[in-house]
mmCIF file of C-alpha atoms in Angstrom:
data_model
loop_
_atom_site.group_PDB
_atom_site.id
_atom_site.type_symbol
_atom_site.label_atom_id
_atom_site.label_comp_id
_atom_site.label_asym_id
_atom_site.label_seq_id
_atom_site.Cartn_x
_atom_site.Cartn_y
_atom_site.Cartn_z
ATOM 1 C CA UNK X 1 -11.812 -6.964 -12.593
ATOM 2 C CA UNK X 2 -9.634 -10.065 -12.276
ATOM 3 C CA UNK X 3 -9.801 -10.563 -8.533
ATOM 4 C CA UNK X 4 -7.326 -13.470 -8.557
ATOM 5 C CA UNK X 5 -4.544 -12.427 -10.574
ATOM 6 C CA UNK X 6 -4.790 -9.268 -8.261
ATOM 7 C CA UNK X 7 -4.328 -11.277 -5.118
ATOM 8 C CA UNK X 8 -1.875 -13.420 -6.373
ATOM 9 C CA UNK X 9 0.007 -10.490 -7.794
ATOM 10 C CA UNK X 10 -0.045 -9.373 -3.837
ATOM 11 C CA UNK X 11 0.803 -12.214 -2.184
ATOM 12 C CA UNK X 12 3.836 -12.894 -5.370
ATOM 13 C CA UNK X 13 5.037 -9.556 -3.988
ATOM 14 C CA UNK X 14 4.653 -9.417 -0.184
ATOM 15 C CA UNK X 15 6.670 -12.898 -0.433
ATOM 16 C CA UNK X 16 9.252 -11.601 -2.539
ATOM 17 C CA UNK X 17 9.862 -8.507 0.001
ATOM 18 C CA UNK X 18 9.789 -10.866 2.307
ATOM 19 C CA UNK X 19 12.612 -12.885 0.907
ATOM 20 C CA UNK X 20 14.361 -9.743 0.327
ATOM 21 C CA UNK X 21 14.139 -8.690 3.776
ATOM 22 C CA UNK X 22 15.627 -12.197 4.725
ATOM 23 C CA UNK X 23 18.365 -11.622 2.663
ATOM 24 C CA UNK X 24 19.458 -7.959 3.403
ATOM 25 C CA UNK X 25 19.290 -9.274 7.393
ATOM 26 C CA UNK X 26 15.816 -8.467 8.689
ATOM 27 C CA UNK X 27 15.244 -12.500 9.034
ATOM 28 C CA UNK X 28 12.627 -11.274 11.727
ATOM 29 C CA UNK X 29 10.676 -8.815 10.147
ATOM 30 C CA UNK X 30 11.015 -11.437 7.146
ATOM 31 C CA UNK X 31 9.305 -13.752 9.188
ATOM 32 C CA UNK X 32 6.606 -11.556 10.740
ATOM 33 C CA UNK X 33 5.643 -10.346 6.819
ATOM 34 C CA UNK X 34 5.441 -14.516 5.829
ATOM 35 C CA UNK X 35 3.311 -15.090 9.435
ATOM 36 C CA UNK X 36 1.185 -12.661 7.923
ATOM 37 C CA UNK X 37 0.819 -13.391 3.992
ATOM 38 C CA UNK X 38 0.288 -17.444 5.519
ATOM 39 C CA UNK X 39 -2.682 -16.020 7.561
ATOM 40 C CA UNK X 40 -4.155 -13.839 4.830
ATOM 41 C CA UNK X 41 -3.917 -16.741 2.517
ATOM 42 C CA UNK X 42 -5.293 -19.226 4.298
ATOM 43 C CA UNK X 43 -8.575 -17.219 4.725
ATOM 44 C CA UNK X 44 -8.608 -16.336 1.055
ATOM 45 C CA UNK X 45 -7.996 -20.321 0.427
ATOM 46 C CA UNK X 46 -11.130 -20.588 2.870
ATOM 47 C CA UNK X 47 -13.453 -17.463 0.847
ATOM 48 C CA UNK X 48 -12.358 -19.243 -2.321
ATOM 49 C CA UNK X 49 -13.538 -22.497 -0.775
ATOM 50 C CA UNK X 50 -17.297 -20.988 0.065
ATOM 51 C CA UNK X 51 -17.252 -19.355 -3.378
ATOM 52 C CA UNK X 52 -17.186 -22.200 -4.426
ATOM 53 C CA UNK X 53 -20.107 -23.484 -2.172
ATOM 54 C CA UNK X 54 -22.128 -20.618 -3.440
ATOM 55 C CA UNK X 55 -21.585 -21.006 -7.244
ATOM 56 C CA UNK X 56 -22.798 -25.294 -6.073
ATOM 57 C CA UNK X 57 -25.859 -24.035 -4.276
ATOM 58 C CA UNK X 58 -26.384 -21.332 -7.210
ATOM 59 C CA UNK X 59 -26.476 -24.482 -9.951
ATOM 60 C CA UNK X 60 -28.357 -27.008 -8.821
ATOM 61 C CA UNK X 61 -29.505 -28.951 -5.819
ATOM 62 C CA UNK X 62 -27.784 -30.622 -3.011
ATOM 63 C CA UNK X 63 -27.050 -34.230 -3.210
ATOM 64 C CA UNK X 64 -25.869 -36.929 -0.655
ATOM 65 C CA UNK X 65 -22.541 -37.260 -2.299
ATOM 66 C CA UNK X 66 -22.183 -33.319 -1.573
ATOM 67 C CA UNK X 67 -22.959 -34.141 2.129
ATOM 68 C CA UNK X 68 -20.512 -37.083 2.155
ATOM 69 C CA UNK X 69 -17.807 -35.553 0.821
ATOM 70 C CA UNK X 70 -17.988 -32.522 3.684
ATOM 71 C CA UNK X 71 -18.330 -35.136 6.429
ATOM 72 C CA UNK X 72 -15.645 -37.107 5.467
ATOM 73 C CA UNK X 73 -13.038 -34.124 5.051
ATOM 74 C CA UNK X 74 -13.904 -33.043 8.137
ATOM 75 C CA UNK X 75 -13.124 -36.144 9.602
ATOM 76 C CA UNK X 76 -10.001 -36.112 7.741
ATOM 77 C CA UNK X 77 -8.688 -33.160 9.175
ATOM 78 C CA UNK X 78 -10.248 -33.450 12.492
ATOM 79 C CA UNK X 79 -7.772 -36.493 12.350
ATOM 80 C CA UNK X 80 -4.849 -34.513 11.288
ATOM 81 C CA UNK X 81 -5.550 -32.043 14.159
ATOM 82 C CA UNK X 82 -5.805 -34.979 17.023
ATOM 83 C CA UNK X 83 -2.765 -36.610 15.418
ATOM 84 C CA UNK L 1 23.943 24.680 -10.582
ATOM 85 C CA UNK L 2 20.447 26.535 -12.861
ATOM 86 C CA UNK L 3 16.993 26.229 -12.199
ATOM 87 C CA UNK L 4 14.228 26.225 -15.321
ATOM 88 C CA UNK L 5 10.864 26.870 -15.452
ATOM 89 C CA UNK L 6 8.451 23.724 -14.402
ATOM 90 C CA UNK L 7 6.885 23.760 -17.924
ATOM 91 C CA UNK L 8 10.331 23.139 -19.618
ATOM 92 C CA UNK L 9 10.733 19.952 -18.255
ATOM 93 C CA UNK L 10 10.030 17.367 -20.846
ATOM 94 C CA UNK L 11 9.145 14.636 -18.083
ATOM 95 C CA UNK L 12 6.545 17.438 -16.239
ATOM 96 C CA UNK L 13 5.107 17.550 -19.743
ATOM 97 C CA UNK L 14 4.662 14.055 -19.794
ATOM 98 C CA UNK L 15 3.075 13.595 -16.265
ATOM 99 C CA UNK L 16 0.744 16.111 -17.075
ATOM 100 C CA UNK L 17 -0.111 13.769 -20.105
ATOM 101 C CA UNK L 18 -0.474 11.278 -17.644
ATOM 102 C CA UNK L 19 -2.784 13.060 -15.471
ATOM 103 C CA UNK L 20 -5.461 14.378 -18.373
ATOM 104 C CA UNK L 21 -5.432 10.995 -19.434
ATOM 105 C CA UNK L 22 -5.944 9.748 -15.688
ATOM 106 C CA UNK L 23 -8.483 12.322 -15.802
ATOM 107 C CA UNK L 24 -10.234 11.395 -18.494
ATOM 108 C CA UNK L 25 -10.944 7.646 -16.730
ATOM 109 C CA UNK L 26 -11.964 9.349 -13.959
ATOM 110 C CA UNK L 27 -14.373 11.105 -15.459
ATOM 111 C CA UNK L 28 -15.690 8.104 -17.484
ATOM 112 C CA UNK L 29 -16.362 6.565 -14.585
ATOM 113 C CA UNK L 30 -18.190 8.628 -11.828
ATOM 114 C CA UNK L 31 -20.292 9.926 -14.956
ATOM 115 C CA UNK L 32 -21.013 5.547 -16.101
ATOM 116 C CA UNK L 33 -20.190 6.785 -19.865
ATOM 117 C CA UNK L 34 -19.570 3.225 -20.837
ATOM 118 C CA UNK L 35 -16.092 3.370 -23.012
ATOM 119 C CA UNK L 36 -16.101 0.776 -26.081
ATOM 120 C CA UNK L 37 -13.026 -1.638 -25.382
ATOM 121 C CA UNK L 38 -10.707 -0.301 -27.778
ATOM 122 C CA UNK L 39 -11.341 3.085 -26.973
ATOM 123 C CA UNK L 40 -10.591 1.882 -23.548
ATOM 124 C CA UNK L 41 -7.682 0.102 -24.850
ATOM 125 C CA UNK L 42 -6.134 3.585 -27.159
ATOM 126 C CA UNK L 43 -6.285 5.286 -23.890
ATOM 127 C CA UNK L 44 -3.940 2.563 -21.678
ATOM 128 C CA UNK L 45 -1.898 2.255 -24.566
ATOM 129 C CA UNK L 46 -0.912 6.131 -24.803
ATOM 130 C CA UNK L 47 -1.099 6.163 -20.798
ATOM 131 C CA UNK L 48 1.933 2.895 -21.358
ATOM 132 C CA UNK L 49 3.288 5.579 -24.566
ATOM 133 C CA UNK L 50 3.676 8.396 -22.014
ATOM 134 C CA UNK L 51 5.332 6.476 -19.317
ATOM 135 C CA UNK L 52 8.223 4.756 -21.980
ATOM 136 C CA UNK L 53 8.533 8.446 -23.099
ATOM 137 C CA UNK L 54 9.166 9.255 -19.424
ATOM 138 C CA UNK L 55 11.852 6.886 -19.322
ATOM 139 C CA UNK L 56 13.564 7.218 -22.367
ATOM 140 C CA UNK L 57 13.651 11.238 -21.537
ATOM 141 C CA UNK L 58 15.397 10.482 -18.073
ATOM 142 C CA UNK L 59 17.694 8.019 -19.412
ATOM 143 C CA UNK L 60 19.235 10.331 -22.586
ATOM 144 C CA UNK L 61 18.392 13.558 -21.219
ATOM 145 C CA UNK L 62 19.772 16.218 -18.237
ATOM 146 C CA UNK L 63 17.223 16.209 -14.867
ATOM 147 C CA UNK L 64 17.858 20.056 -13.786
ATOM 148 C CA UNK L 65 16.321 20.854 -10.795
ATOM 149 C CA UNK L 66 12.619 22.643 -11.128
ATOM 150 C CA UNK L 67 12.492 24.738 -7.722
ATOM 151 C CA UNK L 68 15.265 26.517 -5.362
ATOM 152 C CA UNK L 69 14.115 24.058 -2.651
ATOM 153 C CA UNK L 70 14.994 21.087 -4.832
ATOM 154 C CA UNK L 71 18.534 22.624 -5.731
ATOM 155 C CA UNK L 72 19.123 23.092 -1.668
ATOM 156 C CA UNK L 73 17.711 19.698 -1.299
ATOM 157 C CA UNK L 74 19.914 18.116 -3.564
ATOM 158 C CA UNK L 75 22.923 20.055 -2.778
ATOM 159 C CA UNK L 76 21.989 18.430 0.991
ATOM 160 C CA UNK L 77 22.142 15.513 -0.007
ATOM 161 C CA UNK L 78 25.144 15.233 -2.107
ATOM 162 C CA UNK L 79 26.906 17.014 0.560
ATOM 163 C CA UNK L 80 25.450 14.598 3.293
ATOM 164 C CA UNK L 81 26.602 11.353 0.670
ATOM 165 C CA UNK L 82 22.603 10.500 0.836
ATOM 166 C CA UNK L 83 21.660 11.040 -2.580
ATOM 167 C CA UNK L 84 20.812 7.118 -3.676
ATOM 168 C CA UNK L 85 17.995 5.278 -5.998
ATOM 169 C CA UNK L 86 14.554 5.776 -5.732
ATOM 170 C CA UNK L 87 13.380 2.262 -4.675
ATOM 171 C CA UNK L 88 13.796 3.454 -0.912
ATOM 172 C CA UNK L 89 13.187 0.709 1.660
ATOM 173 C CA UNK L 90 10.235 2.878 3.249
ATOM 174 C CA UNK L 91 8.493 3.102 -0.384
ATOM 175 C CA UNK L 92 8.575 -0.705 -0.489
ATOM 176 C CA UNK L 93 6.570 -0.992 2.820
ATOM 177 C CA UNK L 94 4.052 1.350 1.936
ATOM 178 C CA UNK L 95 2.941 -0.659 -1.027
ATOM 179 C CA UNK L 96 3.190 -3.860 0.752
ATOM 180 C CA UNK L 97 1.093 -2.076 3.189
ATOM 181 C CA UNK L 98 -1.305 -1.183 0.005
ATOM 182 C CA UNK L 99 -1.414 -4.643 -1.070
ATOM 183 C CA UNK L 100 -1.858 -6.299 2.008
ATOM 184 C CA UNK L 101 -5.164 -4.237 2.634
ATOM 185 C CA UNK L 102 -6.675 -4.552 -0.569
ATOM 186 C CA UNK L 103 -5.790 -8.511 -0.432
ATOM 187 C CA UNK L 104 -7.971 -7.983 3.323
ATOM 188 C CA UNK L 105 -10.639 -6.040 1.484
ATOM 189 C CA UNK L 106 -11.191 -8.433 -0.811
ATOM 190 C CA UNK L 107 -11.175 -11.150 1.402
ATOM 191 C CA UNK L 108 -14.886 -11.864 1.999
ATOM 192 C CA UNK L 109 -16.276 -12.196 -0.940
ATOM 193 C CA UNK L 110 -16.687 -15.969 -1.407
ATOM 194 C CA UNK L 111 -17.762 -16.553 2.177
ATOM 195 C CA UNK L 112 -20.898 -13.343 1.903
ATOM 196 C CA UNK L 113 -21.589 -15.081 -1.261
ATOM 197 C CA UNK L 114 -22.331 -18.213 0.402
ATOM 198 C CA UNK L 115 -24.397 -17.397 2.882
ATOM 199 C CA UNK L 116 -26.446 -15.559 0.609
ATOM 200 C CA UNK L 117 -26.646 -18.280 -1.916
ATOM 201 C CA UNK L 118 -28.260 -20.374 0.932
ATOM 202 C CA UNK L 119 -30.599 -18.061 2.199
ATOM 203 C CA UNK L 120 -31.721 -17.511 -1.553
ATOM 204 C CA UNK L 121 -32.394 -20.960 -1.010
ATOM 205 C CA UNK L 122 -34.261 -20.848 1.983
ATOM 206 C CA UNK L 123 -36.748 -18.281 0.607
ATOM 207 C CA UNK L 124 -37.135 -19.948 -2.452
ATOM 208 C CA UNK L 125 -37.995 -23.533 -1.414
ATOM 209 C CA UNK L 126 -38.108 -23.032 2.290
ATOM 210 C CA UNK L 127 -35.147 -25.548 2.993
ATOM 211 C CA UNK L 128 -32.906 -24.960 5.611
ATOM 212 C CA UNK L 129 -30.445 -27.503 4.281
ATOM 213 C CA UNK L 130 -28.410 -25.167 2.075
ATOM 214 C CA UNK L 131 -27.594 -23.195 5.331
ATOM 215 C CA UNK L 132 -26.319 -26.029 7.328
ATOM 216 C CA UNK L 133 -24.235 -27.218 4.435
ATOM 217 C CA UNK L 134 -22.752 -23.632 3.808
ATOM 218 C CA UNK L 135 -21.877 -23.761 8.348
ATOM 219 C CA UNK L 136 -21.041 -27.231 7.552
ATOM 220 C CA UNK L 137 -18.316 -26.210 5.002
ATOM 221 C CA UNK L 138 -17.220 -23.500 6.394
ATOM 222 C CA UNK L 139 -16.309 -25.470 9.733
ATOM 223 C CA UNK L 140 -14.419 -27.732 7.139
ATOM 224 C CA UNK L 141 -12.049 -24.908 5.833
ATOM 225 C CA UNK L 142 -11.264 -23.560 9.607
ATOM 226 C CA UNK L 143 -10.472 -27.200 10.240
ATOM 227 C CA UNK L 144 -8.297 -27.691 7.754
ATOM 228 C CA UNK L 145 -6.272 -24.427 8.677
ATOM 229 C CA UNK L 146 -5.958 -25.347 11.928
ATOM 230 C CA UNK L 147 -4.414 -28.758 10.642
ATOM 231 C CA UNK L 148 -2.085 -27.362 8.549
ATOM 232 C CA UNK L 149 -0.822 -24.980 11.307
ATOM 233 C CA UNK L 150 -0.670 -27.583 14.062
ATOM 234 C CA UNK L 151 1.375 -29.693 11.312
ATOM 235 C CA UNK L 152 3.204 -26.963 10.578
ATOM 236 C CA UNK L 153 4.896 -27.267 13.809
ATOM 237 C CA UNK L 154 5.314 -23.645 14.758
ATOM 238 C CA UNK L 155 2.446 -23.401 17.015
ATOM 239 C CA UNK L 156 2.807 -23.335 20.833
ATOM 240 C CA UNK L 157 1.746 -26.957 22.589
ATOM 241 C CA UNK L 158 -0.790 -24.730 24.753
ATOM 242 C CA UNK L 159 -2.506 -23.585 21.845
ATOM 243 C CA UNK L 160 -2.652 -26.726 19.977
ATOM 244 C CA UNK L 161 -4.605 -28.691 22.839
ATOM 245 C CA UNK L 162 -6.967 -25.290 22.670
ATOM 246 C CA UNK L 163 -7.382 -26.170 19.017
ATOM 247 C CA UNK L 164 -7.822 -29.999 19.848
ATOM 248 C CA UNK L 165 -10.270 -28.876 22.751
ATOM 249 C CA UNK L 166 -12.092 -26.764 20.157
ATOM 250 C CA UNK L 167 -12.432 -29.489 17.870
ATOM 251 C CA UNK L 168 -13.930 -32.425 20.506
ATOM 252 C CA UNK L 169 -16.721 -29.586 21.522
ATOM 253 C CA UNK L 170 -17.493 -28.884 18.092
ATOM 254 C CA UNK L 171 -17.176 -31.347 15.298
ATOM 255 C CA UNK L 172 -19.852 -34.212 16.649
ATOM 256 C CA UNK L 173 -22.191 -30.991 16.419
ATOM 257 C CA UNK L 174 -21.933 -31.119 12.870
ATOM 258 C CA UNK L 175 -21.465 -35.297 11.920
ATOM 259 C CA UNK L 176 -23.419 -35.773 14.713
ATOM 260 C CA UNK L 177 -22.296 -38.450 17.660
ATOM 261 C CA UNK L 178 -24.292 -41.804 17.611
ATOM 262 C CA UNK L 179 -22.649 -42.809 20.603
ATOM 263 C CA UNK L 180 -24.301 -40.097 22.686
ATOM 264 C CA UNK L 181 -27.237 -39.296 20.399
ATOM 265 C CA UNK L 182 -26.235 -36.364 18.918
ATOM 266 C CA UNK L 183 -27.759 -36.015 14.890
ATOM 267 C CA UNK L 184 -25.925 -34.868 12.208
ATOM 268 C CA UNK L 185 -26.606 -31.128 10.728
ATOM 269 C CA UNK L 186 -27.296 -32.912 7.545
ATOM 270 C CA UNK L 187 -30.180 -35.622 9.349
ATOM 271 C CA UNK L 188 -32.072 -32.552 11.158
ATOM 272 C CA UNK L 189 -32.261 -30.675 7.827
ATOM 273 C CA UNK L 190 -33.625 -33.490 6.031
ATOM 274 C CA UNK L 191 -36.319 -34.418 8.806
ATOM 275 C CA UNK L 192 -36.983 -31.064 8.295
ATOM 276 C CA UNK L 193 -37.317 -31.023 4.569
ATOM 277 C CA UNK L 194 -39.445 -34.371 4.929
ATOM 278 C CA UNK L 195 -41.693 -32.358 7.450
ATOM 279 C CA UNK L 196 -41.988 -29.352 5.453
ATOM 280 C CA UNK L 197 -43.285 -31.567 2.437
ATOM 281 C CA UNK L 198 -45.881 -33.625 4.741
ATOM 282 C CA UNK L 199 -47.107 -30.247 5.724
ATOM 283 C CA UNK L 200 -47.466 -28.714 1.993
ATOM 284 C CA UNK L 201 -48.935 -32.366 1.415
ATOM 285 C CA UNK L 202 -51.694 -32.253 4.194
ATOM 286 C CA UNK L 203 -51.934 -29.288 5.900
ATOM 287 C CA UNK L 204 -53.536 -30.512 9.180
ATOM 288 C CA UNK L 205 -52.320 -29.920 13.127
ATOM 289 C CA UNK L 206 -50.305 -33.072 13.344
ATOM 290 C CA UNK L 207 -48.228 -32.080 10.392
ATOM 291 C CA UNK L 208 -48.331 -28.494 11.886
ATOM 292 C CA UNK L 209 -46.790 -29.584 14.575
ATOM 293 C CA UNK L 210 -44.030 -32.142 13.274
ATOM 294 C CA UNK L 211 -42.685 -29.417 11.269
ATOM 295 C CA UNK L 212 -42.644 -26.756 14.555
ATOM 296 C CA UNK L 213 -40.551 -29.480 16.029
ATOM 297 C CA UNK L 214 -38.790 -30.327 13.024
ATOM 298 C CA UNK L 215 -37.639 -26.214 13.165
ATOM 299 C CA UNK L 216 -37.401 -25.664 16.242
ATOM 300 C CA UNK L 217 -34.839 -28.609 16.371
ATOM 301 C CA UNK L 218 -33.208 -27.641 13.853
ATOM 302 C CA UNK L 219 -32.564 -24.182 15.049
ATOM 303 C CA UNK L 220 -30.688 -24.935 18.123
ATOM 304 C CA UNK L 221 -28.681 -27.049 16.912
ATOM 305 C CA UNK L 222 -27.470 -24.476 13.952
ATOM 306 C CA UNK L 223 -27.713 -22.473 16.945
ATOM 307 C CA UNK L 224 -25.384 -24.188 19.478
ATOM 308 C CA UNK L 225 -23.108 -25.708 16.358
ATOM 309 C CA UNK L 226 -22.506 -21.579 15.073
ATOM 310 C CA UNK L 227 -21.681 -20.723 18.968
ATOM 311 C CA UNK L 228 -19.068 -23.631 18.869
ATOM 312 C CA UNK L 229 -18.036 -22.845 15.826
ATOM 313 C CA UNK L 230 -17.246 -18.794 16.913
ATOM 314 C CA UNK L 231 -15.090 -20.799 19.750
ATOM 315 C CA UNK L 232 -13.372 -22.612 17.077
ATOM 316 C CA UNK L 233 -12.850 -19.938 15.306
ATOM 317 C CA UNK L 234 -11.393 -18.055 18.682
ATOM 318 C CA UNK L 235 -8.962 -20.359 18.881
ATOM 319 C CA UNK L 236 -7.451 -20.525 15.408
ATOM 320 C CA UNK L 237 -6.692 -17.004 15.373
ATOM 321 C CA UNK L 238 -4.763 -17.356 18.646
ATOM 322 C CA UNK L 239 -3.281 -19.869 16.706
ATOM 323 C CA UNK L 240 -2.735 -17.479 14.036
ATOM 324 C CA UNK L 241 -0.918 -15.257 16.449
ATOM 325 C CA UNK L 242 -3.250 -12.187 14.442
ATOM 326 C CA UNK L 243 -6.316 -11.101 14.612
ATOM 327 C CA UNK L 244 -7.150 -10.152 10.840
ATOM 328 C CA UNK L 245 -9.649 -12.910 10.185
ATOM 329 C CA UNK L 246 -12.613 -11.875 7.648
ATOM 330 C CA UNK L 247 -14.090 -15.485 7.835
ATOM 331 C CA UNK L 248 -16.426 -15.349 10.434
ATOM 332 C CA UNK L 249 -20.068 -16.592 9.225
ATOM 333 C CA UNK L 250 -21.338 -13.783 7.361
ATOM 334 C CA UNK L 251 -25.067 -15.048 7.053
ATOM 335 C CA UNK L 252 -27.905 -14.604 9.135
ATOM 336 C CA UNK L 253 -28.068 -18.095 11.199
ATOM 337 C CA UNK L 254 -31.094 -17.011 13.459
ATOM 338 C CA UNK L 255 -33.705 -19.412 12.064
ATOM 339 C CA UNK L 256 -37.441 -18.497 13.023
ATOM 340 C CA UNK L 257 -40.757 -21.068 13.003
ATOM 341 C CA UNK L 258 -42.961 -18.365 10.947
ATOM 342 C CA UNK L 259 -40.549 -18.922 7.690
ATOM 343 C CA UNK L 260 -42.224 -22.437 7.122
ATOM 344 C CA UNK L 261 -43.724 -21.845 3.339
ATOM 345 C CA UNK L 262 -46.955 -22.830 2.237
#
């Protein structure tokens, strides 16, 4: 089963009731359903992330450059968040 | 207005097309016959058939009402002015209720497959470095969120210096902090790693005990980094204003001395 067209099938829709609920009036309850598709989201951006991890650790070995790379983005965004 | 019998209705007919076929799926499944694809495929293409049919048949063709409680219903309604469409605002929410929870159920499957991935890794060479690196990343993407949010600008000034508290406590437990002598999660895994091979090299009680240390090191400091971490991740969902998140570490963390391999 095609996970990721599924999701993005969901999201596609709760956004576009969303938007619909903006339009007809209900700018709140518009907003609450967007708080909520932006949280879900982000946590599925994060799973896909660690998938991602796992499919790396399930190939091969890790290297420096792997190591690097992690350190540096989170100094990156450690930066954006003190900003 | 005339009531028929259930079995005259062409679009009843069709639905209970629909259902057999339904049926059939069922049944294919909880019994793990395993359907050839284009047998697979004939069957969605007459369940696609049935439902044009059903369309066509309410587009050129009379709806008469089945039941006496659907002919007072309907009467009701036209006498109340009520009797709209069928996309009703209510029917909307309930599948955007559906979607939203199987989007939530399938929302850990990428962070339980990483955890596992690095304890495969463990048991197979004995390294603990795939396990920091999968806490490692992890800490990365919650970062990152909590960026975007903060930058996002709808976040309450309180809760962004608990995010920016969050972050001072926890992110020199990962990079480490030279400054105050802190080592990376990285630099205790490899010391470990370097200990573990001295000891397969020449088991003796000096190597024996470099590699207790080298573990036991190692362990509170995934230890005391996963703690922050939880705190971390605390904070972001106050920042998220919800409490839905599925991204909590999902692997066992709890390291022990006994796992050293020969």
């Amino acid at each position: 089963m095609n996970w990721e067209a599924i999701k993005a099938l969901g999201f596609t829709f709760v956004r576009g009731l969303a938007f619909g609920m903006s339009v007809t009036g209900n700018a709140s309850s518009a907003k609450q359903l967007n708080r909520i598709a932006d949280g879900l989201q982000s946590e599925q951006d994060v799973d896909a992330d660690l998938q991602a991890a796992a499919d790396l650790l399930n190939e091969r070995k890790l290297t420096d450059a792997d190591w690097d790379a992690e350190f540096a983005g989170i100094e990156a965004e450690a930066g954006r968040l003190q900003g | 207005m005339q009531s028929i019998p259930w079995y005259q209705s062409a679009i009843l007919r069709q639905q209970v097309v629909q259902i057999l076929l339904a049926g059939f799926g069922l049944f294919h499944v909880a019994v793990g016959i395993d359907l050839d694809a284009w047998v697979a495929a004939v069957f969605t293409a007459a369940g696609g058939g049935v439902a044009i049919w059903t369309i066509i048949t309410r587009l050129v063709k009379p709806a008469p009402n089945l039941t006496a409680k659907a002919e007072a219903k309907e009467q009701q309604l036209v006498a109340a002015g009520k009797l709209k469409g069928f996309a009703r605002p209510s029917m909307l929410l309930i599948l955007a209720i559906i979607g939203l929870v199987g989007v939530m159920l399938s929302g850990c499957t990428g962070t339980g497959a990483a955890y596992k991935a690095a304890e495969a890794a463990r048991e197979q060479s004995g390294s603990l470095e795939a396990t920091a690196y999968v806490v490692t990343r992890h800490y990365r993407n919650l970062l990152r969120e909590a960026a975007d949010l903060k930058e996002a600008g709808s976040l309450a000034p309180s809760i962004v210096l608990q995010l920016q508290a969050a972050e001072r406590a926890t992110t020199p437990l990962f990079i480490g902090d030279v400054e105050h002598g802190v080592p990376s999660l990285r630099d205790l895994a490899k010391t470990y790693d370097d200990a573990l091979a001295a000891f397969n090299a020449a088991r003796t009680a000096e190597t024996a005990k470099a590699i207790a240390d080298a573990n036991r090191e190692l362990q509170a400091a995934l230890s005391k980094a996963t703690i922050q971490l939880a705190g971390f991740l605390r904070a972001l969902e106050a920042a998220r204003g919800n409490s839905t998140s599925s991204s909590r570490p999902a692997g066992p963390l709890v390291l022990v001395a006994s796992e050293v391999r020969a």
